[in-house]
């Protein structure tokens, strides 16, 4: 079984790797449905990772949803079934010699070997998703997901929570499993970090109006928040909705608009029933914005309770209490705000890029990656 040091992102050792130009012989084929423009957190992560690897000197080509739109199929599972007919030719045409597939709900799955060393990133799993209301049918996809992990030379989990599930449920041994948390350039978020005393009573939610993201829980919680604190505003990013008291819908924002909104908010809220990682929570912390998050897979490894935010039960009354506590207690907010500024270094993309580069080099050379 994996040790606690292997599973906990904050305790994982980053390989001592010097990022250099012109890393000879490596051409990474990155496979992800969601990429440029991204739909969700996985697409943003793939975009950041791809750009960082290119800056480190790697050649990276991306096979994404835009490469299969002509077949007229939907996303995710359909994309996975198209892959066997397109991927081999794409690998040969591009000269790819190491394949990196981003899997999980909304990702891609492989049913046969690609002919080159394979890295698979488990963003989150269908095993987690099939427990959600109305999604029991997704249990049927577990064998396809298990097959993808079995084909991989190395499986990456972006959180310790997901790693435990991949090992326990899918049978991936710890010898083939790594925890590499998501990272991103910190400077753009630091630049939007508004001083504590200048922030209005605004709460930001970034996500989709679905069960996994907990939008139903937040709506119920916000009715209580608004009744007790009418001056508070909930800014919703990612979709639009009907007019509701104290709620502003922004739809999709540019990256700059997104960072600006998060950096001037008093609080970010992540009411998800689970996450693969919790990228919106990490970005909020990088902006100096505390997070009220459910104590659920992914989020509990990003948000440090009573340090960078509050971890609460996934029920509306507890979510409302957490939001009100940070909005009304200036001393609590200022303490969390300072802790976020100290902790944001955890999410630098430099550590993630170094870990990926060491893994790629080891697989390409036939060495053992530890």
Short mmCIF file of C-alpha atoms in Angstrom, two decimals:
data_model
loop_
_atom_site.label_atom_id
_atom_site.label_comp_id
_atom_site.label_asym_id
_atom_site.label_seq_id
_atom_site.Cartn_x
_atom_site.Cartn_y
_atom_site.Cartn_z
CA UNK A 1 0.00 0.00 0.00
CA UNK A 2 1.07 3.60 -0.54
CA UNK A 3 2.57 5.45 2.39
CA UNK A 4 1.19 8.72 3.68
CA UNK A 5 4.19 10.52 2.20
CA UNK A 6 3.40 9.08 -1.23
CA UNK A 7 -0.23 10.11 -1.04
CA UNK A 8 -0.15 13.57 0.52
CA UNK A 9 0.68 16.31 -2.00
CA UNK A 10 2.32 18.61 0.54
CA UNK A 11 4.75 15.89 1.59
CA UNK A 12 5.67 14.66 -1.88
CA UNK A 13 9.32 15.22 -2.79
CA UNK A 14 9.85 17.13 -6.03
CA UNK A 15 12.60 15.56 -8.17
CA UNK A 16 15.74 17.62 -8.39
CA UNK A 17 15.46 18.39 -12.09
CA UNK A 18 16.99 21.29 -13.96
CA UNK A 19 14.64 22.57 -16.64
CA UNK A 20 16.69 23.10 -19.77
CA UNK A 21 16.16 23.98 -23.39
CA UNK A 22 16.08 21.46 -26.21
CA UNK A 23 15.44 18.23 -24.31
CA UNK A 24 16.56 15.86 -27.05
CA UNK A 25 14.54 12.91 -28.24
CA UNK A 26 11.28 13.52 -26.37
CA UNK A 27 8.08 14.29 -28.23
CA UNK A 28 5.07 14.14 -25.93
CA UNK A 29 1.62 13.38 -27.33
CA UNK A 30 -0.91 14.96 -24.95
CA UNK A 31 -4.45 13.52 -25.24
CA UNK A 32 -7.40 15.36 -23.70
CA UNK A 33 -10.92 16.09 -24.85
CA UNK A 34 -10.94 19.44 -23.10
CA UNK A 35 -8.31 21.77 -24.49
CA UNK A 36 -8.02 25.24 -25.99
CA UNK A 37 -10.54 26.64 -25.42
CA UNK A 38 -11.08 24.72 -22.22
CA UNK A 39 -14.48 23.90 -20.79
CA UNK A 40 -13.44 23.07 -17.24
CA UNK A 41 -10.58 22.60 -14.80
CA UNK A 42 -9.08 19.64 -16.63
CA UNK A 43 -8.73 21.65 -19.83
CA UNK A 44 -7.14 24.56 -17.99
CA UNK A 45 -4.73 22.16 -16.31
CA UNK A 46 -3.77 20.49 -19.61
CA UNK A 47 -3.21 23.90 -21.17
CA UNK A 48 -0.95 25.08 -18.35
CA UNK A 49 0.97 21.80 -18.29
CA UNK A 50 1.47 21.83 -22.06
CA UNK A 51 2.74 25.41 -22.08
CA UNK A 52 5.08 24.75 -19.14
CA UNK A 53 6.57 21.67 -20.80
CA UNK A 54 7.14 23.56 -24.03
CA UNK A 55 8.90 26.33 -22.14
CA UNK A 56 11.06 23.63 -20.50
CA UNK A 57 12.25 22.53 -23.94
CA UNK A 58 9.94 19.62 -24.76
CA UNK A 59 8.09 19.14 -28.01
CA UNK A 60 4.42 18.64 -27.17
CA UNK A 61 1.58 17.90 -29.58
CA UNK A 62 -2.04 17.79 -28.40
CA UNK A 63 -4.81 15.49 -29.64
CA UNK A 64 -8.11 16.94 -28.41
CA UNK A 65 -11.83 17.16 -29.06
CA UNK A 66 -11.28 19.49 -32.00
CA UNK A 67 -9.49 16.63 -33.81
CA UNK A 68 -12.63 14.46 -33.86
CA UNK A 69 -15.48 16.93 -34.22
CA UNK A 70 -15.95 15.92 -37.84
CA UNK A 71 -17.31 12.51 -36.81
CA UNK A 72 -20.34 14.19 -35.28
CA UNK A 73 -20.08 12.46 -31.91
CA UNK A 74 -20.44 13.90 -28.44
CA UNK A 75 -17.70 14.45 -25.93
CA UNK A 76 -15.98 12.23 -23.36
CA UNK A 77 -17.00 8.59 -23.90
CA UNK A 78 -17.58 9.06 -27.63
CA UNK A 79 -14.17 10.70 -27.91
CA UNK A 80 -12.63 7.60 -26.31
CA UNK A 81 -14.23 5.30 -28.86
CA UNK A 82 -12.94 7.43 -31.73
CA UNK A 83 -9.36 7.32 -30.41
CA UNK A 84 -8.46 3.80 -31.68
CA UNK A 85 -9.25 4.87 -35.24
CA UNK A 86 -7.32 8.14 -35.15
CA UNK A 87 -4.62 7.92 -32.52
CA UNK A 88 -2.18 5.50 -34.20
CA UNK A 89 -1.99 7.56 -37.38
CA UNK A 90 -1.65 10.76 -35.35
CA UNK A 91 1.24 9.34 -33.28
CA UNK A 92 3.06 8.23 -36.43
CA UNK A 93 2.45 11.47 -38.32
CA UNK A 94 3.67 13.65 -35.44
CA UNK A 95 6.60 11.47 -34.43
CA UNK A 96 5.29 11.10 -30.88
CA UNK A 97 7.41 8.77 -28.75
CA UNK A 98 5.62 9.10 -25.39
CA UNK A 99 1.86 9.39 -24.91
CA UNK A 100 0.17 11.18 -22.00
CA UNK A 101 -3.60 10.59 -21.73
CA UNK A 102 -5.79 12.58 -19.36
CA UNK A 103 -8.60 10.30 -18.27
CA UNK A 104 -11.56 10.27 -15.91
CA UNK A 105 -15.07 11.68 -16.47
CA UNK A 106 -14.78 14.23 -19.23
CA UNK A 107 -11.42 12.77 -20.26
CA UNK A 108 -10.28 9.97 -22.54
CA UNK A 109 -9.91 6.20 -22.21
CA UNK A 110 -7.75 3.77 -24.17
CA UNK A 111 -8.78 0.23 -25.09
CA UNK A 112 -5.55 -0.97 -26.71
CA UNK A 113 -1.84 -0.26 -26.54
CA UNK A 114 -0.52 2.84 -28.24
CA UNK A 115 2.87 1.41 -29.25
CA UNK A 116 4.80 4.00 -27.22
CA UNK A 117 5.31 4.43 -23.45
CA UNK A 118 2.07 5.58 -21.85
CA UNK A 119 1.39 7.94 -18.93
CA UNK A 120 -2.22 8.25 -17.74
CA UNK A 121 -3.42 11.05 -15.48
CA UNK A 122 -6.45 10.15 -13.34
CA UNK A 123 -8.24 13.45 -12.83
CA UNK A 124 -11.06 11.77 -10.97
CA UNK A 125 -12.91 8.52 -11.52
CA UNK A 126 -16.19 7.07 -12.69
CA UNK A 127 -16.25 5.13 -9.42
CA UNK A 128 -16.61 8.44 -7.59
CA UNK A 129 -19.10 9.77 -10.10
CA UNK A 130 -21.40 6.74 -10.13
CA UNK A 131 -22.30 7.42 -6.50
CA UNK A 132 -23.96 10.71 -7.45
CA UNK A 133 -27.77 10.88 -7.74
CA UNK A 134 -28.93 9.75 -11.18
CA UNK A 135 -25.49 8.57 -12.31
CA UNK A 136 -25.44 4.95 -11.19
CA UNK A 137 -25.23 3.87 -14.83
CA UNK A 138 -21.65 5.17 -15.00
CA UNK A 139 -20.58 2.08 -13.08
CA UNK A 140 -20.70 0.39 -16.51
CA UNK A 141 -17.69 2.47 -17.55
CA UNK A 142 -15.43 1.23 -14.75
CA UNK A 143 -14.01 -1.69 -16.82
CA UNK A 144 -12.97 0.75 -19.57
CA UNK A 145 -11.31 2.99 -17.01
CA UNK A 146 -9.59 0.00 -15.36
CA UNK A 147 -8.32 -1.11 -18.79
CA UNK A 148 -6.80 2.33 -19.40
CA UNK A 149 -4.90 2.23 -16.12
CA UNK A 150 -3.72 -1.32 -16.81
CA UNK A 151 -2.17 -0.22 -20.11
CA UNK A 152 -0.22 2.62 -18.51
CA UNK A 153 3.46 2.47 -17.67
CA UNK A 154 2.73 5.12 -15.05
CA UNK A 155 -0.50 6.48 -13.56
CA UNK A 156 -0.55 10.00 -12.15
CA UNK A 157 -3.20 11.14 -9.68
CA UNK A 158 -3.63 14.86 -9.17
CA UNK A 159 -4.64 14.42 -5.53
CA UNK A 160 -3.94 11.96 -2.74
CA UNK A 161 -7.66 11.19 -2.48
CA UNK A 162 -7.85 10.09 -6.12
CA UNK A 163 -4.63 8.07 -5.72
CA UNK A 164 -6.16 6.03 -2.90
CA UNK A 165 -9.18 5.21 -5.05
CA UNK A 166 -7.06 4.31 -8.09
CA UNK A 167 -5.04 1.93 -5.93
CA UNK A 168 -7.89 0.42 -3.90
CA UNK A 169 -10.71 0.26 -6.46
CA UNK A 170 -8.82 -0.09 -9.74
CA UNK A 171 -5.94 -2.22 -8.49
CA UNK A 172 -3.08 -0.01 -9.68
CA UNK A 173 -0.05 -0.89 -7.51
CA UNK A 174 1.75 1.94 -5.73
CA UNK A 175 4.88 1.10 -7.75
CA UNK A 176 3.12 2.48 -10.87
CA UNK A 177 1.31 5.35 -9.16
CA UNK A 178 2.46 8.94 -8.55
CA UNK A 179 0.77 11.92 -6.92
CA UNK A 180 1.54 15.13 -8.82
CA UNK A 181 -0.78 17.99 -7.81
CA UNK A 182 -1.88 20.57 -10.36
CA UNK A 183 0.20 23.70 -10.63
CA UNK A 184 -0.02 27.02 -12.45
CA UNK A 185 1.96 30.28 -12.76
CA UNK A 186 1.37 32.20 -9.54
CA UNK A 187 2.31 35.72 -10.62
CA UNK A 188 -0.95 36.57 -12.46
CA UNK A 189 -2.97 35.56 -9.38
CA UNK A 190 -0.67 37.35 -6.93
CA UNK A 191 -1.09 40.51 -9.02
CA UNK A 192 -4.87 40.46 -8.43
CA UNK A 193 -4.61 39.91 -4.65
CA UNK A 194 -6.51 42.90 -3.24
CA UNK A 195 -5.73 43.99 0.32
CA UNK A 196 -8.06 42.58 2.97
CA UNK A 197 -9.58 45.91 3.97
CA UNK A 198 -10.57 46.76 0.38
CA UNK A 199 -12.57 43.63 -0.36
CA UNK A 200 -16.37 43.91 -0.46
CA UNK A 201 -18.71 41.22 0.90
CA UNK A 202 -18.59 39.27 -2.35
CA UNK A 203 -18.46 35.49 -2.63
CA UNK A 204 -17.36 33.81 -5.88
CA UNK A 205 -18.39 30.39 -7.17
CA UNK A 206 -16.68 28.96 -10.26
CA UNK A 207 -18.17 25.83 -11.80
CA UNK A 208 -21.15 24.27 -13.51
CA UNK A 209 -24.78 23.95 -12.38
CA UNK A 210 -24.52 20.22 -11.77
CA UNK A 211 -24.73 17.78 -8.88
CA UNK A 212 -21.01 17.11 -8.56
CA UNK A 213 -20.19 20.80 -8.23
CA UNK A 214 -22.86 21.16 -5.53
CA UNK A 215 -24.75 24.03 -7.16
CA UNK A 216 -27.98 22.73 -5.60
CA UNK A 217 -26.36 22.84 -2.15
CA UNK A 218 -25.07 26.36 -2.69
CA UNK A 219 -28.42 27.68 -3.90
CA UNK A 220 -30.11 26.39 -0.76
CA UNK A 221 -27.31 27.77 1.43
CA UNK A 222 -27.37 31.16 -0.24
CA UNK A 223 -31.03 31.71 0.59
CA UNK A 224 -30.03 31.54 4.26
CA UNK A 225 -26.97 33.77 3.72
CA UNK A 226 -29.00 36.41 1.89
CA UNK A 227 -31.74 36.40 4.54
CA UNK A 228 -29.19 37.01 7.29
CA UNK A 229 -26.79 39.27 5.35
CA UNK A 230 -28.66 41.03 2.49
CA UNK A 231 -25.61 43.09 1.49
CA UNK A 232 -23.63 39.98 0.49
CA UNK A 233 -23.32 39.16 -3.22
CA UNK A 234 -22.69 35.78 -4.82
CA UNK A 235 -20.80 36.03 -8.13
CA UNK A 236 -21.33 32.93 -10.28
CA UNK A 237 -18.77 32.21 -13.02
CA UNK A 238 -19.18 29.57 -15.73
CA UNK A 239 -22.88 29.71 -16.58
CA UNK A 240 -25.94 31.97 -16.51
CA UNK A 241 -29.25 31.55 -14.72
CA UNK A 242 -32.49 33.23 -13.81
CA UNK A 243 -32.42 36.28 -11.54
CA UNK A 244 -32.11 35.38 -7.87
CA UNK A 245 -31.74 37.65 -4.83
CA UNK A 246 -28.13 38.52 -4.14
CA UNK A 247 -26.75 36.49 -7.07
CA UNK A 248 -24.96 37.82 -10.17
CA UNK A 249 -24.34 35.46 -13.07
CA UNK A 250 -21.26 36.27 -15.16
CA UNK A 251 -21.25 33.36 -17.61
CA UNK A 252 -17.83 32.58 -19.08
CA UNK A 253 -15.11 35.14 -18.38
CA UNK A 254 -11.69 35.66 -19.89
CA UNK A 255 -8.76 34.46 -17.79
CA UNK A 256 -7.93 38.05 -16.82
CA UNK A 257 -11.54 38.82 -15.85
CA UNK A 258 -11.69 35.59 -13.85
CA UNK A 259 -8.51 36.37 -11.91
CA UNK A 260 -9.65 39.93 -11.22
CA UNK A 261 -13.02 38.82 -9.85
CA UNK A 262 -11.50 36.15 -7.61
CA UNK A 263 -8.74 38.48 -6.36
CA UNK A 264 -11.18 41.13 -5.15
CA UNK A 265 -13.70 38.75 -3.57
CA UNK A 266 -13.91 38.28 0.16
CA UNK A 267 -14.40 34.55 -0.22
CA UNK A 268 -14.55 31.67 -2.72
CA UNK A 269 -16.96 28.79 -2.15
CA UNK A 270 -16.49 25.23 -3.43
CA UNK A 271 -19.52 23.11 -2.42
CA UNK A 272 -18.57 20.10 -4.59
CA UNK A 273 -19.52 16.58 -3.58
CA UNK A 274 -16.05 15.65 -4.81
CA UNK A 275 -13.25 16.99 -7.00
CA UNK A 276 -10.26 15.44 -8.68
CA UNK A 277 -8.15 18.27 -7.31
CA UNK A 278 -10.07 21.51 -6.83
CA UNK A 279 -8.33 23.90 -9.22
CA UNK A 280 -10.72 26.80 -8.55
CA UNK A 281 -9.97 26.49 -4.82
CA UNK A 282 -6.21 26.51 -5.47
CA UNK A 283 -6.52 29.55 -7.74
CA UNK A 284 -8.50 31.37 -5.07
CA UNK A 285 -5.83 30.65 -2.45
CA UNK A 286 -3.17 31.88 -4.89
CA UNK A 287 -5.19 35.12 -5.12
CA UNK A 288 -5.21 35.50 -1.33
CA UNK A 289 -8.90 34.62 -1.22
CA UNK A 290 -9.98 32.17 1.51
CA UNK A 291 -12.15 29.21 0.52
CA UNK A 292 -15.19 27.65 2.16
CA UNK A 293 -15.14 24.12 0.78
CA UNK A 294 -16.81 20.82 1.46
CA UNK A 295 -14.67 18.25 3.25
CA UNK A 296 -14.66 16.01 0.19
CA UNK A 297 -12.24 14.18 -2.10
CA UNK A 298 -9.80 16.57 -3.74
CA UNK A 299 -10.79 19.68 -1.83
CA UNK A 300 -9.54 18.44 1.52
CA UNK A 301 -6.03 18.14 0.07
CA UNK A 302 -6.12 21.71 -1.32
CA UNK A 303 -7.85 23.69 1.44
CA UNK A 304 -6.21 23.63 4.88
CA UNK A 305 -8.95 23.93 7.48
CA UNK A 306 -8.72 27.11 9.56
CA UNK A 307 -5.62 28.15 7.61
CA UNK A 308 -6.54 28.82 3.97
CA UNK A 309 -10.26 28.35 4.47
CA UNK A 310 -12.92 26.30 6.20
CA UNK A 311 -13.77 22.67 5.48
CA UNK A 312 -17.43 21.96 6.17
CA UNK A 313 -19.98 19.18 5.68
CA UNK A 314 -21.71 19.08 2.27
CA UNK A 315 -25.09 20.26 3.59
CA UNK A 316 -26.66 23.69 2.96
CA UNK A 317 -26.83 24.75 6.63
CA UNK A 318 -23.10 24.10 7.15
CA UNK A 319 -22.16 25.82 3.87
CA UNK A 320 -24.22 28.86 4.90
CA UNK A 321 -22.61 28.93 8.35
CA UNK A 322 -19.12 28.77 6.85
CA UNK A 323 -19.84 31.60 4.40
CA UNK A 324 -21.37 33.81 7.10
CA UNK A 325 -18.45 33.17 9.46
CA UNK A 326 -15.88 34.50 6.97
CA UNK A 327 -18.09 37.38 5.80
CA UNK A 328 -18.90 38.67 9.27
CA UNK A 329 -15.74 37.95 11.29
CA UNK A 330 -13.03 40.38 10.16
CA UNK A 331 -10.35 38.82 12.37
CA UNK A 332 -11.04 35.36 10.93
CA UNK A 333 -11.00 36.67 7.38
CA UNK A 334 -7.72 38.57 7.85
CA UNK A 335 -6.05 35.51 9.41
CA UNK A 336 -7.17 33.28 6.53
CA UNK A 337 -6.16 35.91 3.98
CA UNK A 338 -2.61 36.06 5.39
CA UNK A 339 -2.37 32.27 5.45
CA UNK A 340 -3.41 32.08 1.80
CA UNK A 341 -0.55 34.40 0.86
CA UNK A 342 1.89 32.17 2.73
CA UNK A 343 0.49 28.90 1.34
CA UNK A 344 0.12 29.76 -2.33
CA UNK A 345 3.65 28.60 -3.13
CA UNK A 346 2.24 25.02 -2.90
CA UNK A 347 0.59 25.50 -6.28
CA UNK A 348 3.51 26.72 -8.35
CA UNK A 349 3.73 25.07 -11.74
CA UNK A 350 7.51 24.72 -11.41
CA UNK A 351 7.17 21.69 -9.11
CA UNK A 352 4.61 20.04 -11.40
CA UNK A 353 6.69 20.58 -14.54
CA UNK A 354 9.82 19.23 -12.84
CA UNK A 355 7.98 16.09 -11.71
CA UNK A 356 6.54 15.44 -15.17
CA UNK A 357 9.87 16.02 -16.86
CA UNK A 358 11.62 13.55 -14.55
CA UNK A 359 8.92 10.94 -15.18
CA UNK A 360 9.04 11.38 -18.98
CA UNK A 361 12.81 11.14 -19.07
CA UNK A 362 12.83 7.97 -16.98
CA UNK A 363 10.23 6.22 -19.18
CA UNK A 364 11.92 7.37 -22.38
CA UNK A 365 15.29 6.04 -21.24
CA UNK A 366 13.91 2.85 -19.74
CA UNK A 367 14.95 3.81 -16.22
CA UNK A 368 12.83 3.38 -13.08
CA UNK A 369 11.06 6.52 -11.92
CA UNK A 370 10.90 6.97 -8.13
#
